[in-house]
Coordinates of C-alpha atoms in Angstrom, one line a residue:
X1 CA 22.3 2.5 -2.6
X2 CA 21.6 6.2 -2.4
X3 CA 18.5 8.3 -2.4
X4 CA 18.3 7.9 -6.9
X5 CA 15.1 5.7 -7.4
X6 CA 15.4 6.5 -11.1
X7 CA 14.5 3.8 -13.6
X8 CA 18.3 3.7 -14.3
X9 CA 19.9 4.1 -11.1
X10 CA 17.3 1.0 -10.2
X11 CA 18.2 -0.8 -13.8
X12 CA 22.5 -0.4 -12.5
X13 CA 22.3 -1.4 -8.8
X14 CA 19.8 -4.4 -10.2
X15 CA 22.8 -5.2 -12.8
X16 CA 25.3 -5.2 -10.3
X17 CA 23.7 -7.6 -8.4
X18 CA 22.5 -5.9 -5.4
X19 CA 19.0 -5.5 -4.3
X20 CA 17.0 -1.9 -4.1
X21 CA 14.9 -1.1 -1.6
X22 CA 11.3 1.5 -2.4
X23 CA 10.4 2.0 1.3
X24 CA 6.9 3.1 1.9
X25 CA 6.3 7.0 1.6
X26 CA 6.1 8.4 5.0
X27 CA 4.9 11.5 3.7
X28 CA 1.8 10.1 2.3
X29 CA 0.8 8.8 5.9
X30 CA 1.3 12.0 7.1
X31 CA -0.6 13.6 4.6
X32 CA -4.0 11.2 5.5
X33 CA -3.1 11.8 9.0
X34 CA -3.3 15.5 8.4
X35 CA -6.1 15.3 6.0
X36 CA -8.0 13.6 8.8
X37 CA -7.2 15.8 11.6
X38 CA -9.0 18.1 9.5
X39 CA -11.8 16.3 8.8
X40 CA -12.2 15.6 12.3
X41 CA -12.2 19.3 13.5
X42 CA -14.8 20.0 10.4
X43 CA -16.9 17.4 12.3
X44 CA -16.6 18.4 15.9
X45 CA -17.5 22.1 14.7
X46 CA -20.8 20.4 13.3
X47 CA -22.0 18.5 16.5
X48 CA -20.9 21.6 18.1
X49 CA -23.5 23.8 16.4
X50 CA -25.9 20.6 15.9
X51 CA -26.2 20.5 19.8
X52 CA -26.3 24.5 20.2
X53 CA -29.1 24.6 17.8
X54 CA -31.0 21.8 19.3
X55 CA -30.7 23.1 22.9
X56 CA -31.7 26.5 21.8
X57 CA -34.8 25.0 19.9
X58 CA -36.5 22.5 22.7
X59 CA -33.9 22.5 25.5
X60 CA -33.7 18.9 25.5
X61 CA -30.6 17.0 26.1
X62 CA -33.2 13.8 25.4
X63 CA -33.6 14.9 22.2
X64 CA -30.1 14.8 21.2
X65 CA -29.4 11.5 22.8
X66 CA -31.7 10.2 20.6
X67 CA -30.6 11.5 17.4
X68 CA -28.5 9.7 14.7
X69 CA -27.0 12.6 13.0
X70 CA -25.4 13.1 16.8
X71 CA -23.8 9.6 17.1
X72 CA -22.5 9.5 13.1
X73 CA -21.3 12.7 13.8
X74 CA -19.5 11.4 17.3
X75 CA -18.5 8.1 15.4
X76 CA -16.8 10.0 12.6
X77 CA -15.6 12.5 15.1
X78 CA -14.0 9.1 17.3
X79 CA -12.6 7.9 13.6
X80 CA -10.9 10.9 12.9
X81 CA -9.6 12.5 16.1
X82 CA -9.0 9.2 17.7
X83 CA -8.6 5.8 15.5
X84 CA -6.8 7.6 12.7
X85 CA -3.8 9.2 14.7
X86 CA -3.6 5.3 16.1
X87 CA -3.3 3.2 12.5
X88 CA -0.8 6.1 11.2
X89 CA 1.7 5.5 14.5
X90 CA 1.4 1.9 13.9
X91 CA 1.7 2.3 10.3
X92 CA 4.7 4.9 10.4
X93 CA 6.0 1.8 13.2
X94 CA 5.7 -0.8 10.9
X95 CA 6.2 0.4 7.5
X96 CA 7.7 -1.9 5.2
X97 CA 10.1 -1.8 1.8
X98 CA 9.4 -3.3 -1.7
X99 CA 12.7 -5.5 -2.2
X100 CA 13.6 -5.8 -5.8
X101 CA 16.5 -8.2 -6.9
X102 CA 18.1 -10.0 -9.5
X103 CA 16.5 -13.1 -7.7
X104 CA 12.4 -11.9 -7.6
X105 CA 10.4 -9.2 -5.5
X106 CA 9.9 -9.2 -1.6
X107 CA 8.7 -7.1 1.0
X108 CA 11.1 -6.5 3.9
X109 CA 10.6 -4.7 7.5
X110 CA 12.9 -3.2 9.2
X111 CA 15.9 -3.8 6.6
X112 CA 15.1 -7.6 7.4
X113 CA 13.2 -9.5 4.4
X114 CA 10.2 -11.1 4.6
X115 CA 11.0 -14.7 3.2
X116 CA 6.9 -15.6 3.4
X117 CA 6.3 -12.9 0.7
X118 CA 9.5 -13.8 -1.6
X119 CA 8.3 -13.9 -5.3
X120 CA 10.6 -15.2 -7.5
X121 CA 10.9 -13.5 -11.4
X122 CA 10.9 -17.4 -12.5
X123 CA 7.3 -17.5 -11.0
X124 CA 5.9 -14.2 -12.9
X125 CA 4.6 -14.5 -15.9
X126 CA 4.4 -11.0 -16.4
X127 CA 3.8 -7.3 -15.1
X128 CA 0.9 -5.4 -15.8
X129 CA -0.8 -2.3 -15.0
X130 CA -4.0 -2.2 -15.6
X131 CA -7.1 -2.1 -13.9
X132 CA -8.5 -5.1 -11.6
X133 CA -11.8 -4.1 -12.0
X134 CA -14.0 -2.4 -14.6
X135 CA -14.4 0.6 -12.7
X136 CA -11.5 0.6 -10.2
X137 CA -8.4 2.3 -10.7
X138 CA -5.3 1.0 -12.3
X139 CA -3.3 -1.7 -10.0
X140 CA -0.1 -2.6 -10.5
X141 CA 0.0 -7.2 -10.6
X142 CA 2.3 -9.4 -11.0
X143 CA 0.7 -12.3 -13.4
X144 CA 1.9 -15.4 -12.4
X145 CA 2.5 -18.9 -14.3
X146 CA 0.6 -21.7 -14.0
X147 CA 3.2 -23.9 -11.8
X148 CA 3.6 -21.0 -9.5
X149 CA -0.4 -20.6 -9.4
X150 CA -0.3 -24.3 -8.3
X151 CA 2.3 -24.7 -6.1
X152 CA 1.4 -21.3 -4.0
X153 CA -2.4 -22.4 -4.0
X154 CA -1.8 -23.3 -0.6
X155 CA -0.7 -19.8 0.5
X156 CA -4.3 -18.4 -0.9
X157 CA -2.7 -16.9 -3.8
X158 CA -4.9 -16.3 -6.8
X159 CA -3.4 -16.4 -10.6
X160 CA -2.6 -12.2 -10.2
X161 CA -1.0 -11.0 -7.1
X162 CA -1.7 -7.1 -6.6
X163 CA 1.3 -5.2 -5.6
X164 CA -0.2 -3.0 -3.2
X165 CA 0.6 0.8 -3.3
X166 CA 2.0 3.7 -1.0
X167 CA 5.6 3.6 -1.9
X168 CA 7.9 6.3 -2.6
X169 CA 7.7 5.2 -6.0
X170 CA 4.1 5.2 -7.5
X171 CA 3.0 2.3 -9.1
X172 CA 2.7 4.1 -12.8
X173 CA 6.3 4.7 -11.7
X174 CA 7.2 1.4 -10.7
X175 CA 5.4 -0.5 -13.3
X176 CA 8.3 0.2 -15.8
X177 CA 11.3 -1.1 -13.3
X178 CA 9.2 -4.2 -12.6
X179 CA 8.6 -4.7 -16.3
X180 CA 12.8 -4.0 -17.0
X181 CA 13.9 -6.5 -14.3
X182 CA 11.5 -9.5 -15.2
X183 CA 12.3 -9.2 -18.7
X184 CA 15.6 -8.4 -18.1
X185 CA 16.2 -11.3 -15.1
X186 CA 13.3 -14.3 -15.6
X187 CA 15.4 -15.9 -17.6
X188 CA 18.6 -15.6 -15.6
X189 CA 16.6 -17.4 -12.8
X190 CA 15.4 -20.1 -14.7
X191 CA 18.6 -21.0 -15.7
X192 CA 19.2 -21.0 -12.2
X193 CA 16.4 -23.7 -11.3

């Protein structure tokens, strides 16, 4: 499929029968990773003027090896500069794809689906964007039926199953194509069953 993630282009490629992929958004890693890096410098200027002024008040390198605002600022400084650089490579190295097809949603890596996280339109109930929590922000869920509920139990599934976010398509954005294609193919694949 080409680079059009439109809600028609989506709605046609579903109709003809082939899947689409939403890969994660590279960009957005890179934008924490950036975001970070800043962060990180802002802190290392602070222990940098933390430890001039407390060597230029008492002298004492005791002093500072005692003080918390030193190591919070070293453990941010460590998070930052360090651990974030780290989770973006192996996040950029192991990004995966939202798979939508006429037969359900899965996740796939590497152009290869993931068959332990194949939903099934059959097994959604319906798709809802709303929020999880009172005072969280909006999630985009999959609602599933009761059979489904019961017969993924074993997997740790709860009733809603959170489609998690950082794809090229937002999930305001991709609440809409998720909406078209289980309305549009639940009850192709139950006549399937």
């Amino acid at each position: 499929m080409s680079e059009d993630l439109s809600h028609a282009a989506i709605m046609r490629q579903l109709d003809l029968g082939g899947p689409v992929l939403i890969p994660t958004s590279a960009r957005r890693i890179v934008r924490a990773a950036i975001v970070m890096f800043i962060l990180g410098v802002g802190l290392l200027a602070v222990l940098v003027l933390l430890i001039d002024s407390t060597l230029s008040q008492s002298g004492s390198w005791i002093g500072l090896a005692v003080n918390l605002r030193v190591w919070a600022l070293v453990a941010g400084i460590i998070g930052c500069l360090i651990l974030a650089p780290i989770g973006v490579f192996v996040r950029l190295r192991r990004r995966v794809s939202l798979v939508i097809s006429p037969d359900g949603i899965s996740l796939a890596r590497r152009g290869r689906i993931l068959p332990e996280h194949l939903l099934a339109w059959h097994d959604v109930e319906e798709v809802v964007y709303e929020r999880a929590t009172t005072r969280g922000p909006k999630a985009l869920a999959c609602l599933l039926t009761e059979e489904a509920t019961r017969r993924l139990r074993g997997r740790g599934l709860k009733p809603r199953l959170l489609i998690r976010g950082g794809f090229v398509l937002s999930p305001r954005r991709l609440h809409p194509v998720l909406a078209a294609a289980h309305a549009r193919f639940s009850a192709h694949s139950h006549g399937r069953r």
